[in-house]
mmCIF file of C-alpha atoms and ligand atoms in Angstrom:
data_model
loop_
_atom_site.group_PDB
_atom_site.id
_atom_site.type_symbol
_atom_site.label_atom_id
_atom_site.label_comp_id
_atom_site.label_asym_id
_atom_site.label_seq_id
_atom_site.Cartn_x
_atom_site.Cartn_y
_atom_site.Cartn_z
ATOM 1 C CA MET A 1 -18.232 -18.857 12.943
ATOM 2 C CA ASP A 2 -20.978 -16.214 13.840
ATOM 3 C CA MET A 3 -19.322 -13.510 12.744
ATOM 4 C CA GLN A 4 -21.755 -11.139 14.086
ATOM 5 C CA LYS A 5 -20.474 -12.443 17.916
ATOM 6 C CA PRO A 6 -18.841 -11.280 19.558
ATOM 7 C CA TYR A 7 -15.578 -13.328 19.954
ATOM 8 C CA ARG A 8 -13.183 -12.714 22.912
ATOM 9 C CA PHE A 9 -8.796 -13.100 22.116
ATOM 10 C CA ILE A 10 -5.571 -12.876 23.755
ATOM 11 C CA LEU A 11 -2.160 -11.667 22.959
ATOM 12 C CA SER A 12 0.792 -12.395 24.520
ATOM 13 C CA GLY A 13 4.221 -11.453 24.734
ATOM 14 C CA GLY A 14 6.408 -8.388 23.864
ATOM 15 C CA GLY A 15 9.628 -7.797 24.633
ATOM 16 C CA THR A 16 10.966 -7.018 21.238
ATOM 17 C CA GLY A 17 9.612 -5.557 18.423
ATOM 18 C CA GLY A 18 9.222 -9.104 16.334
ATOM 19 C CA HIS A 19 7.513 -10.133 19.002
ATOM 20 C CA ILE A 20 4.915 -6.673 19.540
ATOM 21 C CA PHE A 21 4.260 -5.687 16.279
ATOM 22 C CA PRO A 22 3.400 -9.568 14.625
ATOM 23 C CA ALA A 23 0.236 -9.377 17.743
ATOM 24 C CA LEU A 24 -0.567 -5.866 16.698
ATOM 25 C CA ALA A 25 -0.740 -7.341 12.676
ATOM 26 C CA ILE A 26 -2.626 -10.691 13.827
ATOM 27 C CA ALA A 27 -4.991 -8.746 15.999
ATOM 28 C CA ASP A 28 -5.590 -6.158 12.671
ATOM 29 C CA GLU A 29 -6.511 -8.175 11.408
ATOM 30 C CA ILE A 30 -8.882 -10.544 13.368
ATOM 31 C CA LYS A 31 -10.910 -6.993 13.790
ATOM 32 C CA LYS A 32 -10.755 -6.455 10.252
ATOM 33 C CA GLN A 33 -12.752 -9.667 10.120
ATOM 34 C CA LEU A 34 -15.298 -9.951 13.137
ATOM 35 C CA PRO A 35 -15.476 -6.448 13.601
ATOM 36 C CA ASN A 36 -16.995 -6.929 16.559
ATOM 37 C CA ALA A 37 -14.421 -9.492 18.114
ATOM 38 C CA GLU A 38 -12.585 -8.162 21.274
ATOM 39 C CA ILE A 39 -9.395 -7.853 21.739
ATOM 40 C CA LEU A 40 -6.938 -7.975 25.070
ATOM 41 C CA PHE A 41 -3.224 -8.142 24.545
ATOM 42 C CA VAL A 42 -0.849 -9.041 28.046
ATOM 43 C CA GLY A 43 2.813 -7.846 27.934
ATOM 44 C CA ALA A 44 5.913 -7.398 30.389
ATOM 45 C CA GLU A 45 5.722 -4.907 32.549
ATOM 46 C CA GLY A 46 8.688 -2.156 31.496
ATOM 47 C CA LYS A 47 9.053 -3.446 28.640
ATOM 48 C CA MET A 48 8.567 -2.199 25.146
ATOM 49 C CA GLU A 49 4.623 -3.815 24.248
ATOM 50 C CA MET A 50 3.573 -1.742 26.982
ATOM 51 C CA GLN A 51 3.454 1.913 24.708
ATOM 52 C CA LYS A 52 3.450 0.406 21.408
ATOM 53 C CA VAL A 53 -0.137 -1.562 22.021
ATOM 54 C CA PRO A 54 -2.397 1.498 22.855
ATOM 55 C CA GLU A 55 -0.180 4.079 20.940
ATOM 56 C CA ALA A 56 -2.043 0.786 18.016
ATOM 57 C CA GLY A 57 -5.241 2.142 20.229
ATOM 58 C CA TYR A 58 -5.532 -2.406 22.220
ATOM 59 C CA LYS A 59 -6.007 -2.438 25.697
ATOM 60 C CA ILE A 60 -2.591 -4.631 27.959
ATOM 61 C CA PHE A 61 -2.232 -5.591 30.921
ATOM 62 C CA GLY A 62 1.290 -5.577 32.096
ATOM 63 C CA LEU A 63 2.658 -8.652 34.229
ATOM 64 C CA PRO A 64 5.492 -8.440 36.489
ATOM 65 C CA ILE A 65 7.324 -11.438 34.873
ATOM 66 C CA ALA A 66 11.165 -10.624 33.682
ATOM 67 C CA GLY A 67 12.793 -13.237 31.403
ATOM 68 C CA ILE A 68 14.918 -15.881 32.514
ATOM 69 C CA GLN A 69 18.838 -15.509 32.179
ATOM 70 C CA ARG A 70 20.814 -18.141 30.083
ATOM 71 C CA SER A 71 23.454 -17.270 31.881
ATOM 72 C CA LEU A 72 24.142 -17.947 35.679
ATOM 73 C CA THR A 73 23.126 -15.139 37.455
ATOM 74 C CA LEU A 74 22.312 -13.363 40.548
ATOM 75 C CA LYS A 75 19.572 -12.745 38.941
ATOM 76 C CA ASN A 76 17.657 -15.415 38.037
ATOM 77 C CA LEU A 77 17.151 -16.040 41.424
ATOM 78 C CA SER A 78 14.058 -13.476 41.784
ATOM 79 C CA PHE A 79 12.431 -15.028 38.804
ATOM 80 C CA PRO A 80 10.910 -18.025 40.570
ATOM 81 C CA PHE A 81 8.310 -15.617 42.324
ATOM 82 C CA LYS A 82 8.283 -12.966 39.808
ATOM 83 C CA LEU A 83 6.942 -16.161 37.440
ATOM 84 C CA LEU A 84 4.724 -17.320 40.386
ATOM 85 C CA ASN A 85 3.730 -14.172 41.032
ATOM 86 C CA SER A 86 2.672 -13.665 36.913
ATOM 87 C CA LEU A 87 1.004 -17.350 37.109
ATOM 88 C CA ARG A 88 -2.027 -15.899 39.716
ATOM 89 C CA GLN A 89 -2.177 -12.446 37.322
ATOM 90 C CA ALA A 90 -2.480 -13.917 34.215
ATOM 91 C CA LYS A 91 -4.633 -16.852 35.361
ATOM 92 C CA LYS A 92 -7.410 -13.862 37.048
ATOM 93 C CA ILE A 93 -7.120 -11.608 33.569
ATOM 94 C CA VAL A 94 -7.609 -15.235 31.770
ATOM 95 C CA LYS A 95 -10.711 -15.995 34.164
ATOM 96 C CA ASN A 96 -12.619 -12.962 34.076
ATOM 97 C CA PHE A 97 -11.897 -11.912 30.039
ATOM 98 C CA LYS A 98 -13.069 -15.368 29.537
ATOM 99 C CA PRO A 99 -11.272 -15.555 25.931
ATOM 100 C CA ASP A 100 -12.798 -17.723 23.109
ATOM 101 C CA ALA A 101 -8.757 -18.827 21.600
ATOM 102 C CA VAL A 102 -5.413 -16.969 22.843
ATOM 103 C CA ILE A 103 -2.160 -16.317 20.445
ATOM 104 C CA GLY A 104 1.399 -16.376 22.789
ATOM 105 C CA VAL A 105 3.503 -14.602 20.211
ATOM 106 C CA GLY A 106 7.060 -15.686 22.160
ATOM 107 C CA GLY A 107 8.627 -13.294 24.791
ATOM 108 C CA TYR A 108 7.697 -13.570 28.659
ATOM 109 C CA ALA A 109 4.685 -12.612 28.715
ATOM 110 C CA SER A 110 3.241 -15.676 26.995
ATOM 111 C CA GLY A 111 4.649 -18.194 28.749
ATOM 112 C CA PRO A 112 2.093 -17.534 32.063
ATOM 113 C CA THR A 113 -0.746 -16.518 30.229
ATOM 114 C CA LEU A 114 -1.199 -19.382 27.192
ATOM 115 C CA ARG A 115 -0.220 -21.356 30.318
ATOM 116 C CA ALA A 116 -2.891 -20.048 32.261
ATOM 117 C CA ALA A 117 -6.171 -20.303 29.552
ATOM 118 C CA SER A 118 -4.496 -24.562 28.529
ATOM 119 C CA ASN A 119 -4.871 -25.163 32.175
ATOM 120 C CA LEU A 120 -8.655 -22.999 32.006
ATOM 121 C CA GLY A 121 -9.140 -25.818 28.076
ATOM 122 C CA ILE A 122 -9.344 -22.515 26.051
ATOM 123 C CA PRO A 123 -7.877 -23.658 22.802
ATOM 124 C CA CYS A 124 -3.849 -21.492 22.110
ATOM 125 C CA LEU A 125 -1.993 -20.648 19.023
ATOM 126 C CA LEU A 126 1.668 -20.432 18.662
ATOM 127 C CA GLN A 127 3.294 -18.174 16.175
ATOM 128 C CA GLU A 128 7.174 -18.762 16.658
ATOM 129 C CA GLN A 129 9.616 -15.788 14.128
ATOM 130 C CA ASN A 130 12.354 -17.212 14.109
ATOM 131 C CA SER A 131 14.225 -19.955 12.876
ATOM 132 C CA TYR A 132 14.745 -21.848 16.061
ATOM 133 C CA ALA A 133 12.819 -22.367 18.976
ATOM 134 C CA GLY A 134 12.390 -19.563 21.652
ATOM 135 C CA LEU A 135 12.672 -20.594 25.431
ATOM 136 C CA THR A 136 8.746 -19.518 25.737
ATOM 137 C CA ASN A 137 7.475 -21.082 22.707
ATOM 138 C CA LYS A 138 9.377 -24.416 23.579
ATOM 139 C CA TRP A 139 8.267 -24.248 27.517
ATOM 140 C CA LEU A 140 4.247 -23.687 26.284
ATOM 141 C CA LYS A 141 4.294 -25.951 22.887
ATOM 142 C CA LYS A 142 2.775 -29.205 24.837
ATOM 143 C CA LYS A 143 0.277 -27.301 25.718
ATOM 144 C CA VAL A 144 -0.561 -25.596 22.457
ATOM 145 C CA LYS A 145 -3.394 -26.640 19.945
ATOM 146 C CA GLN A 146 -1.014 -24.828 16.663
ATOM 147 C CA ILE A 147 1.410 -23.702 16.224
ATOM 148 C CA CYS A 148 2.463 -20.812 13.591
ATOM 149 C CA VAL A 149 5.990 -20.963 11.854
ATOM 150 C CA ALA A 150 8.411 -19.004 9.259
ATOM 151 C CA TYR A 151 10.763 -21.363 8.894
ATOM 152 C CA GLU A 152 11.142 -24.747 7.213
ATOM 153 C CA GLY A 153 12.520 -27.076 9.679
ATOM 154 C CA MET A 154 10.815 -25.997 12.948
ATOM 155 C CA ASP A 155 9.842 -30.146 13.688
ATOM 156 C CA LYS A 156 13.000 -30.360 15.301
ATOM 157 C CA TYR A 157 11.866 -28.380 17.917
ATOM 158 C CA PHE A 158 8.376 -28.698 17.677
ATOM 159 C CA PRO A 159 5.274 -31.659 17.579
ATOM 160 C CA ALA A 160 5.225 -32.049 13.183
ATOM 161 C CA SER A 161 1.114 -32.353 13.265
ATOM 162 C CA LYS A 162 0.701 -28.819 15.066
ATOM 163 C CA LEU A 163 3.113 -26.915 12.646
ATOM 164 C CA ASN A 164 1.587 -24.674 9.886
ATOM 165 C CA LEU A 165 4.254 -22.696 7.708
ATOM 166 C CA THR A 166 2.236 -19.298 7.012
ATOM 167 C CA GLY A 167 5.363 -17.505 7.456
ATOM 168 C CA ASN A 168 5.217 -13.818 10.252
ATOM 169 C CA PRO A 169 2.657 -12.046 9.817
ATOM 170 C CA ILE A 170 2.904 -8.340 8.655
ATOM 171 C CA ARG A 171 1.306 -4.901 9.487
ATOM 172 C CA LYS A 172 -0.498 -4.393 6.578
ATOM 173 C CA ASN A 173 0.889 -1.080 5.298
ATOM 174 C CA LEU A 174 3.777 -2.873 4.878
ATOM 175 C CA LEU A 175 2.123 -4.575 1.774
ATOM 176 C CA ASP A 176 1.709 -1.347 -0.688
ATOM 177 C CA LEU A 177 3.604 1.124 -0.195
ATOM 178 C CA PRO A 178 3.411 4.356 -0.534
ATOM 179 C CA ASP A 179 5.431 6.183 -3.716
ATOM 180 C CA ARG A 180 8.352 7.413 -3.000
ATOM 181 C CA SER A 181 7.363 11.553 -3.347
ATOM 182 C CA LYS A 182 5.568 11.559 -0.597
ATOM 183 C CA ALA A 183 7.497 9.454 1.623
ATOM 184 C CA MET A 184 10.836 11.260 1.175
ATOM 185 C CA LYS A 185 8.786 14.952 1.635
ATOM 186 C CA SER A 186 7.995 12.948 5.198
ATOM 187 C CA PHE A 187 10.986 13.216 6.209
ATOM 188 C CA ASP A 188 12.433 15.907 4.849
ATOM 189 C CA LEU A 189 14.799 14.114 2.592
ATOM 190 C CA ASP A 190 16.073 15.230 -0.881
ATOM 191 C CA GLU A 191 14.328 13.565 -3.751
ATOM 192 C CA SER A 192 16.729 13.817 -6.369
ATOM 193 C CA LYS A 193 19.489 12.054 -4.121
ATOM 194 C CA LYS A 194 19.942 7.800 -3.322
ATOM 195 C CA THR A 195 18.457 6.810 -0.130
ATOM 196 C CA ILE A 196 19.897 4.219 2.566
ATOM 197 C CA LEU A 197 17.922 3.279 4.979
ATOM 198 C CA VAL A 198 19.587 2.521 8.122
ATOM 199 C CA LEU A 199 17.925 -0.166 10.429
ATOM 200 C CA GLY A 200 19.194 -1.646 14.285
ATOM 201 C CA GLY A 201 16.417 -3.602 14.649
ATOM 202 C CA SER A 202 13.848 -2.415 17.135
ATOM 203 C CA LEU A 203 16.688 -1.376 19.712
ATOM 204 C CA GLY A 204 18.747 -0.193 17.590
ATOM 205 C CA ALA A 205 22.740 -1.521 16.806
ATOM 206 C CA ARG A 206 25.710 -0.771 18.566
ATOM 207 C CA THR A 207 27.574 -1.676 15.128
ATOM 208 C CA ILE A 208 25.509 -0.977 12.538
ATOM 209 C CA ASN A 209 25.623 3.161 14.200
ATOM 210 C CA GLU A 210 29.835 2.920 14.901
ATOM 211 C CA SER A 211 29.972 2.103 11.265
ATOM 212 C CA ILE A 212 28.410 4.908 10.735
ATOM 213 C CA ALA A 213 29.627 7.284 12.477
ATOM 214 C CA GLN A 214 33.923 6.485 12.900
ATOM 215 C CA ASN A 215 33.519 6.614 8.998
ATOM 216 C CA LEU A 216 31.421 9.729 8.536
ATOM 217 C CA ASP A 217 34.752 11.384 6.441
ATOM 218 C CA ILE A 218 33.779 8.683 3.507
ATOM 219 C CA LEU A 219 30.046 9.485 4.468
ATOM 220 C CA GLU A 220 30.258 12.980 3.293
ATOM 221 C CA LYS A 221 31.796 12.087 0.062
ATOM 222 C CA GLU A 222 29.536 10.328 -1.611
ATOM 223 C CA ASP A 223 26.582 12.327 -3.504
ATOM 224 C CA CYS A 224 24.064 10.170 -0.859
ATOM 225 C CA GLN A 225 21.315 10.555 1.903
ATOM 226 C CA VAL A 226 21.006 7.930 5.027
ATOM 227 C CA LEU A 227 17.469 8.096 6.656
ATOM 228 C CA TRP A 228 19.361 6.490 9.670
ATOM 229 C CA GLN A 229 17.451 4.310 13.181
ATOM 230 C CA THR A 230 19.699 4.888 16.006
ATOM 231 C CA GLY A 231 18.197 3.518 18.335
ATOM 232 C CA LYS A 232 16.766 4.362 21.942
ATOM 233 C CA LEU A 233 19.659 3.094 23.398
ATOM 234 C CA TYR A 234 21.957 4.958 20.997
ATOM 235 C CA HIS A 235 19.766 7.694 20.417
ATOM 236 C CA ASN A 236 21.540 10.754 22.605
ATOM 237 C CA GLU A 237 24.956 9.224 21.998
ATOM 238 C CA MET A 238 24.975 9.423 18.686
ATOM 239 C CA LEU A 239 23.139 13.008 18.587
ATOM 240 C CA THR A 240 25.794 14.595 20.078
ATOM 241 C CA ARG A 241 28.456 12.970 18.188
ATOM 242 C CA PHE A 242 26.587 13.934 14.673
ATOM 243 C CA GLU A 243 26.707 17.573 16.318
ATOM 244 C CA ASN A 244 29.010 19.450 13.317
ATOM 245 C CA ALA A 245 27.738 15.969 10.410
ATOM 246 C CA ASP A 246 25.494 18.169 7.361
ATOM 247 C CA LYS A 247 22.012 17.156 8.563
ATOM 248 C CA LYS A 248 20.959 17.736 5.216
ATOM 249 C CA GLN A 249 23.613 14.382 3.836
ATOM 250 C CA LEU A 250 21.939 12.881 7.083
ATOM 251 C CA LYS A 251 18.622 12.087 9.222
ATOM 252 C CA VAL A 252 19.029 10.586 11.916
ATOM 253 C CA LEU A 253 16.285 9.510 14.682
ATOM 254 C CA GLU A 254 15.884 7.436 17.015
ATOM 255 C CA PHE A 255 12.641 4.604 16.219
ATOM 256 C CA ILE A 256 11.025 5.301 12.753
ATOM 257 C CA LYS A 257 7.019 4.780 13.867
ATOM 258 C CA ASN A 258 6.189 5.106 9.288
ATOM 259 C CA MET A 259 8.390 1.889 8.295
ATOM 260 C CA ASP A 260 6.639 2.143 5.386
ATOM 261 C CA GLU A 261 7.243 5.632 4.070
ATOM 262 C CA ALA A 262 10.718 4.640 5.400
ATOM 263 C CA TYR A 263 10.900 1.757 2.736
ATOM 264 C CA ALA A 264 9.572 3.540 0.048
ATOM 265 C CA ALA A 265 12.375 6.006 0.485
ATOM 266 C CA ALA A 266 14.717 3.422 0.956
ATOM 267 C CA ASP A 267 16.815 3.318 -2.689
ATOM 268 C CA ILE A 268 18.759 0.507 0.129
ATOM 269 C CA ILE A 269 18.685 -0.487 3.222
ATOM 270 C CA ILE A 270 21.312 -1.931 5.251
ATOM 271 C CA THR A 271 19.986 -3.420 8.791
ATOM 272 C CA ARG A 272 19.645 -6.378 11.470
ATOM 273 C CA ALA A 273 18.298 -9.730 10.845
ATOM 274 C CA GLY A 274 15.330 -9.902 12.818
ATOM 275 C CA ALA A 275 13.218 -12.708 11.978
ATOM 276 C CA LEU A 276 10.135 -9.946 11.682
ATOM 277 C CA SER A 277 12.414 -7.628 9.442
ATOM 278 C CA VAL A 278 14.164 -10.524 6.545
ATOM 279 C CA SER A 279 9.551 -10.792 6.361
ATOM 280 C CA GLU A 280 9.301 -7.592 5.437
ATOM 281 C CA LEU A 281 11.751 -6.994 3.666
ATOM 282 C CA GLN A 282 10.986 -9.563 1.822
ATOM 283 C CA VAL A 283 7.535 -8.280 1.170
ATOM 284 C CA VAL A 284 9.293 -4.999 0.287
ATOM 285 C CA GLY A 285 11.481 -6.041 -2.294
ATOM 286 C CA LYS A 286 14.678 -3.996 -2.637
ATOM 287 C CA PRO A 287 18.477 -4.765 -2.317
ATOM 288 C CA VAL A 288 19.315 -5.553 1.579
ATOM 289 C CA ILE A 289 22.517 -5.984 2.920
ATOM 290 C CA PHE A 290 22.168 -7.374 6.544
ATOM 291 C CA VAL A 291 24.349 -7.342 9.706
ATOM 292 C CA PRO A 292 22.874 -10.261 11.486
ATOM 293 C CA SER A 293 23.471 -9.558 15.863
ATOM 294 C CA PRO A 294 25.855 -11.808 16.830
ATOM 295 C CA ASN A 295 24.026 -11.367 20.153
ATOM 296 C CA VAL A 296 21.423 -13.961 20.107
ATOM 297 C CA ALA A 297 20.962 -16.885 20.362
ATOM 298 C CA GLU A 298 22.051 -19.986 18.292
ATOM 299 C CA ASP A 299 23.811 -17.076 16.002
ATOM 300 C CA HIS A 300 19.449 -17.394 14.846
ATOM 301 C CA GLN A 301 20.377 -14.187 12.773
ATOM 302 C CA THR A 302 23.384 -15.100 10.509
ATOM 303 C CA LYS A 303 20.916 -18.346 10.160
ATOM 304 C CA ASN A 304 17.760 -15.917 9.156
ATOM 305 C CA ALA A 305 20.854 -13.833 7.014
ATOM 306 C CA GLN A 306 22.293 -16.772 5.461
ATOM 307 C CA ALA A 307 18.433 -18.215 4.024
ATOM 308 C CA LEU A 308 18.862 -15.098 2.233
ATOM 309 C CA THR A 309 22.167 -14.399 0.806
ATOM 310 C CA GLN A 310 21.799 -17.853 -0.416
ATOM 311 C CA GLU A 311 19.332 -17.548 -2.630
ATOM 312 C CA ASP A 312 22.090 -14.556 -4.530
ATOM 313 C CA ALA A 313 18.230 -12.079 -1.935
ATOM 314 C CA ALA A 314 20.564 -10.024 -0.411
ATOM 315 C CA LEU A 315 23.682 -9.070 0.480
ATOM 316 C CA MET A 316 25.823 -9.776 4.200
ATOM 317 C CA VAL A 317 28.409 -7.809 5.750
ATOM 318 C CA THR A 318 29.370 -9.494 9.791
ATOM 319 C CA ASP A 319 28.741 -7.463 12.784
ATOM 320 C CA ALA A 320 33.235 -7.895 13.006
ATOM 321 C CA GLN A 321 33.372 -7.095 10.356
ATOM 322 C CA ALA A 322 31.306 -3.562 9.715
ATOM 323 C CA VAL A 323 32.995 -1.217 10.696
ATOM 324 C CA LYS A 324 35.128 -1.463 7.906
ATOM 325 C CA GLU A 325 33.477 -2.486 5.200
ATOM 326 C CA LEU A 326 29.504 -2.154 5.534
ATOM 327 C CA LEU A 327 30.328 1.054 3.924
ATOM 328 C CA PRO A 328 32.728 0.804 0.916
ATOM 329 C CA LYS A 329 29.527 -2.524 0.047
ATOM 330 C CA ALA A 330 26.607 0.097 0.036
ATOM 331 C CA PHE A 331 28.409 2.347 -2.095
ATOM 332 C CA GLU A 332 29.580 -0.328 -4.099
ATOM 333 C CA LEU A 333 25.651 -1.715 -4.175
ATOM 334 C CA LEU A 334 24.637 1.978 -4.880
ATOM 335 C CA LYS A 335 26.022 2.113 -8.046
ATOM 336 C CA ASP A 336 25.213 -1.222 -9.197
ATOM 337 C CA THR A 337 22.138 -0.891 -10.665
ATOM 338 C CA GLU A 338 21.881 -4.297 -12.225
ATOM 339 C CA LYS A 339 22.879 -5.315 -8.698
ATOM 340 C CA GLN A 340 20.157 -3.803 -7.330
ATOM 341 C CA LYS A 341 16.984 -5.226 -9.670
ATOM 342 C CA GLN A 342 18.491 -9.058 -9.561
ATOM 343 C CA LEU A 343 18.329 -8.803 -5.562
ATOM 344 C CA SER A 344 14.779 -6.932 -5.230
ATOM 345 C CA GLU A 345 13.879 -9.725 -8.160
ATOM 346 C CA ASN A 346 15.420 -12.673 -5.710
ATOM 347 C CA ILE A 347 14.114 -11.275 -2.587
ATOM 348 C CA LYS A 348 10.895 -10.776 -3.234
ATOM 349 C CA LYS A 349 10.526 -14.337 -4.316
ATOM 350 C CA MET A 350 10.373 -15.569 -0.979
ATOM 351 C CA ALA A 351 8.087 -13.129 0.324
ATOM 352 C CA LYS A 352 5.033 -14.335 1.829
ATOM 353 C CA PRO A 353 2.442 -11.971 2.151
ATOM 354 C CA LYS A 354 -0.533 -13.982 2.650
ATOM 355 C CA ALA A 355 0.892 -15.542 6.014
ATOM 356 C CA THR A 356 -1.767 -12.887 8.847
ATOM 357 C CA GLU A 357 -4.708 -14.160 6.428
ATOM 358 C CA ASN A 358 -3.483 -17.667 7.362
ATOM 359 C CA ILE A 359 -2.665 -17.427 10.578
ATOM 360 C CA VAL A 360 -6.389 -15.888 11.850
ATOM 361 C CA SER A 361 -7.870 -17.606 8.779
ATOM 362 C CA ILE A 362 -6.135 -21.619 11.362
ATOM 363 C CA ILE A 363 -7.521 -19.567 14.911
ATOM 364 C CA PHE A 364 -10.529 -19.359 13.735
ATOM 365 C CA LYS A 365 -10.924 -22.761 13.094
ATOM 366 C CA MET A 366 -9.278 -24.152 16.312
ATOM 367 C CA ILE A 367 -12.552 -22.274 17.264
ATOM 368 C CA GLU A 368 -15.200 -23.142 15.270
HETATM 369 C C1 LIG B 1 18.300 -8.589 19.410
HETATM 370 C C2 LIG B 1 17.187 -8.458 19.709
HETATM 371 O O1 LIG B 1 16.810 -10.077 20.749
HETATM 372 N N1 LIG B 1 16.415 -8.755 17.995
HETATM 373 C C3 LIG B 1 15.175 -10.177 18.169
HETATM 374 C C4 LIG B 1 13.694 -9.045 18.013
HETATM 375 O O2 LIG B 1 14.388 -7.944 16.960
HETATM 376 P P1 LIG B 1 13.959 -7.256 17.137
HETATM 377 O O3 LIG B 1 12.727 -6.937 17.791
HETATM 378 O O4 LIG B 1 14.955 -5.957 16.402
HETATM 379 O O5 LIG B 1 12.910 -8.285 15.744
HETATM 380 P P2 LIG B 1 12.568 -7.737 14.356
HETATM 381 O O6 LIG B 1 13.780 -7.452 13.896
HETATM 382 O O7 LIG B 1 12.409 -8.789 14.070
HETATM 383 O O8 LIG B 1 11.683 -7.133 14.073
HETATM 384 C C5 LIG B 1 11.599 -5.289 14.033
HETATM 385 C C6 LIG B 1 10.675 -5.065 13.893
HETATM 386 O O9 LIG B 1 10.801 -3.632 14.233
HETATM 387 C C7 LIG B 1 9.560 -2.488 13.611
HETATM 388 N N2 LIG B 1 10.835 -1.291 12.978
HETATM 389 C C8 LIG B 1 12.093 -1.180 13.388
HETATM 390 C C9 LIG B 1 13.050 0.053 13.032
HETATM 391 C C10 LIG B 1 12.169 1.522 13.694
HETATM 392 O O10 LIG B 1 13.308 2.188 13.942
HETATM 393 N N3 LIG B 1 10.786 1.792 13.854
HETATM 394 C C11 LIG B 1 10.030 0.140 13.208
HETATM 395 O O11 LIG B 1 8.722 -0.221 12.851
HETATM 396 C C12 LIG B 1 10.299 -3.256 12.226
HETATM 397 O O12 LIG B 1 9.645 -3.293 11.263
HETATM 398 C C13 LIG B 1 9.784 -4.736 12.357
HETATM 399 O O13 LIG B 1 8.473 -4.734 12.419
HETATM 400 O O14 LIG B 1 13.196 -10.517 18.045
HETATM 401 C C14 LIG B 1 13.445 -10.590 16.597
HETATM 402 C C15 LIG B 1 12.147 -11.800 16.503
HETATM 403 O O15 LIG B 1 12.187 -12.385 17.389
HETATM 404 C C16 LIG B 1 14.160 -11.406 16.453
HETATM 405 O O16 LIG B 1 14.668 -11.995 15.361
HETATM 406 C C17 LIG B 1 15.782 -10.806 17.014
HETATM 407 O O17 LIG B 1 17.085 -11.838 16.688
#
């Protein structure tokens, strides 16, 4: 490859952080290796990527696509029209931008974009984050040249000849965390206190929020502090419910932009088990308690979490038991440094820190 040539790439997909952040990690790595590359994102109007991608310094175009609901609902009636319209627009974007390759990271927008690109003969690659195949990626599997996955056994869903087991792309700054004291300062936390980081995935998690909100009395008895991401949907409600809580013990945020510092500040982490969170936590290597979301296709978060609990690399509390059991389990872990050490060592063994580089080298080989 001529490293000076201004190659052009489209990255497409989104809907949740679990699709957007891997795309950003891939884009950053392409730019690092090919500083002259031109990169365009294609997302879905009104979705999270329309905000997060420009914040990261990339251009994005929004298609008028919406998802098809897995259940039978009237909302699906408008789906064919939105899809046709999006396919038309995607074709125009691809023809104008003339990418050398197109990368799909799952989520609605990648469907029309990769469809249009592959019809025009442009090489396409899929990155599937989960241990099962998303609807859009299944729809695209015949059209693409390469598929990068993070779990074994994905030949159940995709042609084995196209599969590459690379792991999920992680943002670079998570590979080398800042020091604890700097992280503590940036969240205005007390360096002398044990810290629990509470995450609900990119959108926030009602059950995890309730597990704290309903147990403030037991939290107040513990000598620790909580850095807590509530999620956009629940933030205002949680703030009102915490009006009287100890503001020093609880740092309540809607969304954490500096995840590197959040991970660095944490002694233990409570989190949903979305695929990207899991991949990040393997690299971060801290003790984790998963509360998998029960509201996702094929219960895949439980499978994500079990892949770790089986290796004694994390603890798990089910969504149904979380309000009762989560905080007691967290305090037990916070006091058990031996268990923490064992979990940290085991989770680290599962990390795939080279995922992004490997994916980018597959993209480059594809266009050579
Ligand atoms: C409810 C739902 O549909 N969840 C899916 C979604 O999860 P979700 O979007 O929650 O994605 P993940 O858990 O995979 O990743 C969350 C990402 O958001 C980041 N983050 C999170 C909180 C925060 O305050 N700041 C921040 O930057 C994390 O560091 C991580 O990079 O996509 C995942 C990957 O396809 C799936 O496995 C999940 O099942």
